[in-house]
Structure formats: C-alpha cells, structure tokens
Short mmCIF file of C-alpha atoms in Angstrom, two decimals:
data_model
loop_
_atom_site.label_atom_id
_atom_site.label_comp_id
_atom_site.label_asym_id
_atom_site.label_seq_id
_atom_site.Cartn_x
_atom_site.Cartn_y
_atom_site.Cartn_z
CA PRO A 17 18.20 -13.46 -58.59
CA CYS A 18 18.24 -11.00 -55.54
CA ALA A 19 17.84 -7.41 -56.97
CA GLY A 20 14.68 -8.45 -58.87
CA PRO A 21 11.99 -7.97 -55.82
CA VAL A 22 14.11 -4.91 -56.06
CA GLU A 23 13.58 -4.52 -59.16
CA SER A 24 10.16 -5.54 -60.03
CA LYS A 25 9.15 -2.54 -56.74
CA ASN A 26 10.50 0.21 -58.69
CA GLU A 27 8.75 -0.33 -61.64
CA ALA A 28 6.02 -0.43 -60.15
CA ALA A 29 6.57 2.71 -58.95
CA MET A 30 7.54 4.16 -61.79
CA SER A 31 4.42 3.00 -63.98
CA GLU A 32 2.89 5.14 -61.45
CA LEU A 33 5.05 8.34 -62.26
CA VAL A 34 3.79 8.29 -66.09
CA PRO A 35 1.40 8.06 -67.08
CA GLU A 36 0.31 5.55 -70.43
CA PRO A 37 0.92 7.00 -73.63
CA ARG A 38 -2.83 8.27 -74.67
CA GLN A 39 -4.09 6.38 -77.89
CA LYS A 40 -4.04 10.15 -80.18
CA PRO A 41 -7.53 10.16 -81.03
CA VAL A 42 -9.00 9.29 -84.33
CA VAL A 43 -9.19 11.90 -86.68
CA PRO A 44 -12.61 11.84 -88.67
CA MET A 45 -12.43 11.50 -92.84
CA LYS A 46 -12.92 14.49 -94.96
CA PRO A 47 -15.64 14.25 -96.25
CA MET A 48 -15.54 12.38 -99.80
CA GLY A 49 -17.56 12.49 -102.95
CA ILE A 50 -19.14 9.05 -102.84
CA ASN A 51 -18.77 6.34 -105.87
CA ALA A 52 -21.40 4.51 -106.59
CA ASN A 53 -18.75 2.01 -107.04
CA LEU A 54 -18.59 1.70 -103.81
CA LEU A 55 -21.55 2.60 -102.11
CA GLY A 56 -23.97 2.12 -104.70
CA TYR A 57 -26.98 4.29 -106.34
CA ILE A 58 -28.86 5.87 -103.49
CA GLY A 59 -31.03 8.60 -105.90
CA ILE A 60 -30.42 12.44 -105.26
CA ASP A 61 -31.05 13.07 -107.91
CA THR A 62 -34.20 11.77 -109.06
CA ILE A 63 -35.41 15.30 -107.05
CA ILE A 64 -35.19 17.17 -110.00
CA GLU A 65 -37.20 13.73 -112.31
CA GLN A 66 -39.33 14.25 -108.31
CA MET A 67 -39.46 18.46 -109.17
CA ARG A 68 -40.65 18.08 -113.12
CA LYS A 69 -43.20 15.59 -112.17
CA LYS A 70 -44.97 17.95 -109.89
CA THR A 71 -44.80 21.13 -111.43
CA MET A 72 -46.58 19.17 -115.12
CA LYS A 73 -49.04 18.81 -112.61
CA THR A 74 -49.84 21.67 -111.12
CA GLY A 75 -49.33 23.55 -113.34
CA PHE A 76 -47.41 27.49 -113.64
CA ASP A 77 -48.51 31.19 -114.29
CA PHE A 78 -46.91 33.70 -116.36
CA ASN A 79 -48.36 37.16 -117.20
CA ILE A 80 -47.17 39.29 -119.75
CA MET A 81 -48.26 43.44 -119.56
CA VAL A 82 -47.13 44.81 -123.80
CA VAL A 83 -47.30 48.79 -122.65
CA GLY A 84 -47.21 51.15 -126.63
CA GLN A 85 -48.25 53.93 -128.97
CA SER A 86 -51.76 51.85 -131.41
CA GLY A 87 -50.03 50.41 -133.93
CA LEU A 88 -47.03 49.32 -132.83
CA GLY A 89 -47.65 45.53 -132.96
CA LYS A 90 -47.97 45.17 -130.04
CA SER A 91 -51.03 41.61 -130.24
CA THR A 92 -49.94 40.33 -133.36
CA LEU A 93 -45.71 39.96 -131.26
CA VAL A 94 -47.69 38.52 -128.81
CA ASN A 95 -49.46 36.22 -131.38
CA THR A 96 -45.91 35.52 -132.94
CA LEU A 97 -44.55 34.15 -129.08
CA PHE A 98 -46.88 32.34 -127.88
CA LYS A 99 -47.86 31.35 -131.31
CA SER A 100 -51.41 31.07 -130.20
CA GLN A 101 -54.39 33.46 -130.70
CA VAL A 102 -53.31 35.47 -127.52
CA SER A 103 -53.83 39.18 -127.17
CA ARG A 104 -56.83 41.09 -128.90
CA LYS A 105 -56.51 40.67 -132.85
CA SER A 106 -55.76 44.56 -133.88
CA SER A 107 -55.75 43.69 -137.91
CA GLY A 108 -57.58 46.96 -138.22
CA TRP A 109 -59.40 49.25 -136.80
CA ASN A 110 -63.05 48.57 -135.13
CA ARG A 111 -65.60 52.09 -136.37
CA GLU A 112 -67.77 51.19 -133.45
CA GLU A 113 -64.44 50.55 -131.16
CA LYS A 114 -63.44 53.75 -129.92
CA ILE A 115 -60.19 54.86 -129.16
CA PRO A 116 -60.17 54.75 -125.18
CA LYS A 117 -59.61 58.30 -123.95
CA THR A 118 -57.46 57.07 -120.79
CA VAL A 119 -55.09 53.88 -120.59
CA GLU A 120 -57.28 50.71 -120.37
CA ILE A 121 -55.97 47.74 -118.61
CA LYS A 122 -57.19 44.67 -120.69
CA ALA A 123 -56.76 40.77 -119.45
CA ILE A 124 -57.12 37.93 -121.48
CA GLY A 125 -56.25 34.48 -120.59
CA HIS A 126 -55.77 30.97 -121.74
CA VAL A 127 -54.26 27.72 -120.35
CA ILE A 128 -51.72 26.91 -123.30
CA GLU A 129 -49.63 23.28 -122.48
CA GLU A 130 -46.63 22.17 -124.54
CA GLY A 131 -44.98 18.58 -123.52
CA GLY A 132 -47.08 18.36 -121.14
CA VAL A 133 -46.37 21.50 -119.47
CA LYS A 134 -49.60 23.19 -118.67
CA MET A 135 -48.59 27.25 -118.39
CA LYS A 136 -51.79 29.85 -117.66
CA LEU A 137 -51.05 32.91 -119.63
CA THR A 138 -52.29 36.29 -118.77
CA VAL A 139 -51.56 39.25 -121.30
CA ILE A 140 -52.42 42.73 -119.94
CA ASP A 141 -52.92 44.94 -123.33
CA THR A 142 -52.58 49.00 -122.67
CA PRO A 143 -55.24 49.65 -126.00
CA GLY A 144 -54.76 54.12 -125.23
CA PHE A 145 -51.14 54.61 -123.36
CA GLY A 146 -49.26 57.09 -125.76
CA ASP A 147 -52.18 58.15 -127.92
CA GLN A 148 -52.93 61.34 -127.19
CA ILE A 149 -52.48 64.72 -127.54
CA ASN A 150 -51.02 65.27 -123.42
CA ASN A 151 -49.83 61.98 -122.12
CA GLU A 152 -48.84 63.07 -119.01
CA ASN A 153 -48.96 60.53 -116.42
CA CYS A 154 -50.97 58.26 -118.27
CA TRP A 155 -48.42 55.59 -116.29
CA GLU A 156 -50.00 55.82 -113.91
CA PRO A 157 -53.39 53.87 -114.31
CA ILE A 158 -50.58 50.76 -115.81
CA GLU A 159 -48.26 51.98 -112.73
CA LYS A 160 -51.89 51.07 -110.60
CA TYR A 161 -52.35 48.63 -111.91
CA ILE A 162 -48.89 46.25 -111.10
CA ASN A 163 -49.12 47.72 -107.18
CA GLU A 164 -52.79 45.36 -107.46
CA GLN A 165 -51.99 42.68 -107.97
CA TYR A 166 -48.72 42.94 -104.89
CA GLU A 167 -51.55 44.23 -102.76
CA LYS A 168 -53.48 41.60 -103.66
CA PHE A 169 -51.03 38.42 -103.88
CA LEU A 170 -49.94 40.07 -99.87
CA LYS A 171 -53.65 39.68 -98.95
CA GLU A 172 -53.37 36.23 -100.04
CA GLU A 173 -50.57 35.73 -97.69
CA VAL A 174 -51.10 37.11 -94.99
CA ASN A 175 -53.75 35.70 -94.15
CA ILE A 176 -54.42 33.05 -91.07
CA ALA A 177 -55.82 30.80 -92.97
CA ARG A 178 -53.99 30.95 -96.42
CA LYS A 179 -54.26 28.82 -99.51
CA LYS A 180 -51.09 26.07 -100.71
CA ARG A 181 -50.80 28.12 -103.56
CA ILE A 182 -51.75 31.67 -103.60
CA PRO A 183 -53.23 32.59 -107.77
CA ASP A 184 -50.65 34.60 -109.28
CA THR A 185 -51.48 37.69 -110.74
CA ARG A 186 -48.41 39.99 -110.48
CA VAL A 187 -46.76 41.21 -113.98
CA HIS A 188 -43.50 39.62 -114.02
CA CYS A 189 -42.45 41.42 -117.56
CA CYS A 190 -43.58 43.75 -119.40
CA LEU A 191 -42.99 44.08 -123.12
CA TYR A 192 -42.01 47.78 -123.81
CA PHE A 193 -42.79 49.53 -127.44
CA ILE A 194 -40.34 51.76 -128.79
CA SER A 195 -41.30 53.12 -131.87
CA PRO A 196 -38.86 52.75 -135.11
CA THR A 197 -37.63 56.22 -135.56
CA GLY A 198 -34.44 56.21 -135.55
CA HIS A 199 -34.25 59.32 -134.01
CA SER A 200 -33.72 58.81 -130.45
CA LEU A 201 -36.00 58.36 -127.62
CA ARG A 202 -39.53 60.33 -126.92
CA PRO A 203 -39.46 62.37 -123.16
CA LEU A 204 -43.09 59.67 -122.66
CA ASP A 205 -41.08 56.62 -123.30
CA LEU A 206 -37.84 58.03 -120.82
CA GLU A 207 -40.93 58.95 -117.82
CA PHE A 208 -42.28 55.74 -118.07
CA MET A 209 -39.19 53.26 -117.81
CA LYS A 210 -38.23 55.77 -115.43
CA HIS A 211 -41.85 54.80 -113.52
CA LEU A 212 -41.80 51.55 -113.64
CA SER A 213 -38.30 50.11 -114.32
CA LYS A 214 -38.44 50.19 -110.00
CA VAL A 215 -42.32 48.46 -109.58
CA VAL A 216 -41.52 45.42 -112.65
CA ASN A 217 -39.18 43.58 -115.59
CA ILE A 218 -38.93 46.51 -119.11
CA ILE A 219 -37.38 44.55 -121.87
CA PRO A 220 -37.46 47.12 -124.69
CA VAL A 221 -38.17 46.32 -128.27
CA ILE A 222 -38.15 48.10 -131.19
CA ALA A 223 -41.56 47.67 -133.22
CA LYS A 224 -41.20 46.63 -136.49
CA ALA A 225 -38.20 46.63 -137.09
CA ASP A 226 -38.62 46.36 -140.52
CA THR A 227 -39.31 49.97 -141.52
CA MET A 228 -35.28 50.15 -140.96
CA THR A 229 -32.20 49.76 -142.95
CA LEU A 230 -29.70 47.35 -141.21
CA GLU A 231 -27.45 50.61 -140.53
CA GLU A 232 -30.19 52.48 -139.31
CA LYS A 233 -31.32 49.67 -136.61
CA ILE A 234 -27.44 49.58 -135.51
CA GLU A 235 -27.56 52.79 -134.70
CA PHE A 236 -30.53 53.35 -133.20
CA LYS A 237 -30.03 50.78 -130.41
CA GLN A 238 -26.86 52.76 -130.06
CA ARG A 239 -28.92 55.23 -129.09
CA VAL A 240 -31.62 53.90 -127.27
CA ARG A 241 -28.95 51.80 -124.93
CA LYS A 242 -26.48 54.91 -124.32
CA GLU A 243 -30.15 56.91 -123.63
CA LEU A 244 -31.22 53.86 -121.58
CA GLU A 245 -27.70 54.33 -119.45
CA VAL A 246 -27.44 58.99 -119.25
CA ASN A 247 -30.80 58.40 -117.32
CA GLY A 248 -29.89 55.37 -115.01
CA ILE A 249 -32.74 53.35 -116.39
CA GLU A 250 -32.15 49.64 -115.30
CA PHE A 251 -33.80 47.37 -118.25
CA TYR A 252 -33.91 43.38 -117.38
CA PRO A 253 -31.33 41.88 -117.17
CA GLN A 254 -29.90 44.13 -114.03
CA LYS A 255 -26.56 44.39 -113.27
CA GLU A 256 -27.30 43.55 -109.72
CA PHE A 257 -29.44 40.67 -109.44
CA ASP A 258 -26.32 38.53 -110.87
CA GLU A 259 -26.27 36.04 -109.05
CA ASP A 260 -22.66 34.45 -110.32
CA LEU A 261 -20.34 35.06 -112.99
CA GLU A 262 -21.58 32.37 -115.84
CA ASP A 263 -24.83 34.29 -115.63
CA LYS A 264 -23.76 38.01 -114.94
CA THR A 265 -21.45 36.92 -118.96
CA GLU A 266 -24.58 35.78 -120.26
CA ASN A 267 -27.01 39.32 -119.33
CA ASP A 268 -24.24 40.85 -120.13
CA LYS A 269 -23.77 40.25 -123.77
CA ILE A 270 -27.44 40.34 -124.02
CA ARG A 271 -26.81 44.01 -122.72
CA GLN A 272 -24.74 45.46 -124.28
CA GLU A 273 -25.47 43.62 -128.17
CA SER A 274 -29.51 42.81 -127.83
CA MET A 275 -30.88 45.04 -126.07
CA PRO A 276 -33.54 46.26 -127.31
CA PHE A 277 -34.38 43.29 -129.11
CA ALA A 278 -35.61 45.32 -132.53
CA VAL A 279 -38.50 42.65 -133.64
CA VAL A 280 -40.66 42.09 -136.21
CA GLY A 281 -44.06 40.19 -135.28
CA SER A 282 -46.00 38.33 -137.57
CA ASP A 283 -49.50 35.02 -137.56
CA LYS A 284 -49.98 34.52 -140.82
CA GLU A 285 -47.97 31.88 -142.58
CA TYR A 286 -46.09 31.24 -146.44
CA GLN A 287 -44.45 29.57 -148.70
CA VAL A 288 -40.11 30.26 -148.54
CA ASN A 289 -38.63 28.10 -150.30
CA GLY A 290 -40.83 24.78 -149.48
CA LYS A 291 -41.20 25.24 -146.09
CA ARG A 292 -44.02 27.42 -144.27
CA VAL A 293 -43.08 30.23 -142.74
CA LEU A 294 -43.79 33.61 -140.58
CA GLY A 295 -43.75 36.37 -142.05
CA ARG A 296 -44.94 40.06 -143.60
CA LYS A 297 -45.36 40.37 -147.74
CA THR A 298 -43.50 43.60 -149.29
CA PRO A 299 -43.59 43.86 -152.52
CA TRP A 300 -38.88 42.88 -152.68
CA GLY A 301 -39.88 39.99 -150.84
CA ILE A 302 -40.66 38.18 -147.33
CA ILE A 303 -39.90 39.52 -144.41
CA GLU A 304 -39.02 35.89 -142.09
CA VAL A 305 -40.30 36.56 -138.46
CA GLU A 306 -38.22 33.67 -137.29
CA ASN A 307 -34.79 34.30 -139.68
CA LEU A 308 -31.71 36.26 -137.61
CA THR A 309 -30.87 37.70 -140.73
CA HIS A 310 -33.89 39.83 -141.30
CA CYS A 311 -35.25 41.24 -137.25
CA GLU A 312 -34.58 39.97 -133.48
CA PHE A 313 -37.75 37.70 -133.08
CA ALA A 314 -35.74 34.86 -132.01
CA LEU A 315 -33.79 36.17 -130.23
CA LEU A 316 -36.42 37.83 -128.14
CA ARG A 317 -38.20 34.86 -127.99
CA ASP A 318 -35.81 32.50 -126.93
CA PHE A 319 -34.86 34.86 -124.06
CA VAL A 320 -38.56 35.77 -122.45
CA ILE A 321 -39.32 32.50 -122.77
CA ARG A 322 -36.52 29.57 -123.22
CA THR A 323 -33.67 30.82 -121.68
CA HIS A 324 -34.94 33.39 -118.51
CA LEU A 325 -38.51 32.89 -117.94
CA GLN A 326 -38.67 31.31 -114.72
CA ASP A 327 -35.95 34.42 -114.00
CA LEU A 328 -38.51 37.44 -114.80
CA LYS A 329 -40.95 35.10 -112.31
CA GLU A 330 -38.04 34.55 -109.25
CA VAL A 331 -37.22 38.31 -109.61
CA THR A 332 -40.60 38.98 -109.51
CA HIS A 333 -41.83 37.55 -106.99
CA ASN A 334 -37.56 38.47 -104.85
CA ILE A 335 -36.61 41.64 -105.58
CA HIS A 336 -40.43 43.20 -106.61
CA TYR A 337 -42.79 42.15 -104.12
CA GLU A 338 -40.59 42.05 -102.03
CA THR A 339 -39.74 45.47 -102.38
CA TYR A 340 -43.65 46.72 -102.24
CA ARG A 341 -43.99 43.88 -99.40
CA ALA A 342 -41.45 45.85 -97.07
CA LYS A 343 -42.91 49.02 -97.33
CA ARG A 344 -46.50 47.72 -97.37
CA LEU A 345 -45.97 45.97 -93.80
CA ASN A 346 -43.36 48.93 -92.68
CA ASP A 347 -45.90 51.99 -92.67
CA ASN A 348 -49.18 49.89 -91.31
CA GLY A 349 -46.92 48.64 -88.44
CA GLY A 350 -46.84 44.95 -89.51
CA LEU A 351 -50.34 44.18 -91.36
CA PRO A 352 -52.18 45.89 -94.20
CA PRO A 353 -55.32 47.63 -93.85
CA MET A 354 -58.44 46.04 -92.38
CA THR A 355 -61.12 45.90 -95.03
CA ALA A 356 -64.71 44.83 -93.62
CA GLU A 357 -63.51 41.87 -96.09
CA THR A 358 -61.49 41.85 -94.90
CA GLU A 359 -62.33 41.69 -91.13
CA GLU A 360 -65.01 39.33 -91.69
CA ASN A 361 -62.01 36.11 -93.33
CA HIS A 362 -60.56 36.94 -89.84
CA GLU A 363 -63.26 36.00 -87.53
CA SER A 364 -63.68 33.61 -89.00
CA ASN A 365 -61.32 32.38 -89.40
CA LEU A 366 -61.07 32.24 -85.47
#
C-alpha cells in the first residue's frame, strides 16, 4: 500500500520519457478494376457510341489519288472499289478528248452514304502521267498538287480565327498502277515512288492482272517487292509506323504476301450460277472481280476501306502533314509567308 504512490509517480515519469507507439499510416489499396456488381454501372463504354453518333452527323473526308499510264483501268477500278461512278468514265477513247501533253490533275468529289455514315470522297485522277515519249520529271505536277493541299491546310490552321472544322483536301492514299509486264518495274515507276513515298501513302497495284498466268503473277509480285526493297522505297503500311505487336503482325503479312495487289476492275454485272457478280467476260469464261481465286481485288478493297481507312488518314495527318508543317514553319521562322489575302484576313481578325 505504501509503494502505491511511488509506483504511480514512476509510471507517470516513464510515460513522459517513452512516447506512445504511433499508429501505422493507412496504406491506400491498389486500384482495382471496377466491379459492376459492387458499385453499379457507370457508363464509360458509351463514349464509343457518342463518338459514332458525332461522326455520323459530321461525316468524314477521304481523298484517293490514282496514278499510272492510260489504259490500265484506273477509273474502272475506283468505280469498282466504291460501287458507283465516282471516277471519270474511260470506256473507250473519245475523239474529241485529246491525250494531254503534260500531267493534268482532275479532282472529282462525291458524297457516299452507307448505313447512315456519310463520306465525302474525292478521287484525284492524273491523266497524261507516263504517256509521253519523254517522261522526265512527270511526277512533279503530282508532287506539287500534294504539297499544295498540305499548304492549304496549314494556312487554315495558323489563322487567328480558324474554322472549327478545316476542310481536308490532303491526299490520304495514292494507288500506283503498275503495268502487268511480268518482267520488272520501269525506271519511271521507281523514280515516282522514290520521290513521293515520303509525302504520301503509296499502295502499289498490278493492273489488269488477268493478263498473266498464276505462276507469272506470283513471280512478278515477288520481283516487284524485291525491287522496291533494293531501291529503299517504302510503301504503305510503312514498317516504322506500326504501333504495336498486333499491328506489326497484321501489316507484315500484308507487306510480305499481298503487296502489290494484283487486281482486275470491272463495273459490269454478269450472271454466274444464279448470282449477279461484277466481272470481265472472256472467250473462256467470266473473271469474277470479287472472287479471291480469280484476283486480289477483294483484298485491296478490305485493306483500303474496311481495315486501314482510318489509319491512312492518321498517317497522312500525323506523319506526312506534320513533316511538311515542321519544315515550312522552320524555313519561315514559325509562320507561312504573308500573302495579300492572308494579310487582309489577319487585319480583319485583329
């Protein structure tokens, strides 16, 4: 009993010396996937539907250029791709129409609607390319046209009061038609692709593939791929733009097996085994355009429209246009040169 007060004093002194053990800080839990059953449905996944509705309202632009000698069926193939008369009709030579002495650029615009989605399609034709005896530098008007569209977009973009939606006339895809010789690429083919592969997405196409046997076609495709590789020409889809392993695997297969697409175009319908098919009539039967055992048109269509159309637009904007833009702004100290028109706009904006 006597020791009680002394002990209590000692305890008090000890409690002053020894701090109370601190509580451990609460460690936040690792973020977990949202359990719909626990927290209920939020609705994040509806963003895809919102984007779809927005795109359907505004529609989108797609600009495709066709380049190659006359008589390779460029217009017919584009008409077949989009199942409508979207390119100038080249069924027979019109006597009133003279063969152009230089390369002309003809852009034809159409609005195509399918499943509620609107697409403003522009087909850029290049009559006169490679048709002369001397075809030296005949790609220059085409390169100039492509760069002019980048310049037009850039001028709209650097305006102080710029449009909410800049009209897009940039060339998203260039189908380059190779003559079905079965031998090798002409120097003109190599020069064109070498000059323009850095400014536009080039997809090489072997035209009128029904003029070759199956063995000739396989051999010619391999030879074209080898020549492009030896000359350092990169066609779309370019290897360095593959974003992930899935893209790389898919695009490697296209680069190594499909390119260049050996195609046949036709906008005429025939009856085959009770079905209406697009095809070309020959003395020994009908070549069905969409039959993979006959030609690779269906592969080209799926590639350009059904799997890579958005990527073609993105590579044009993020790679080719950005390269042009950076060079122009760098060369001109940050802004494109003032013209009388842009100066007036600038003053009115101020």
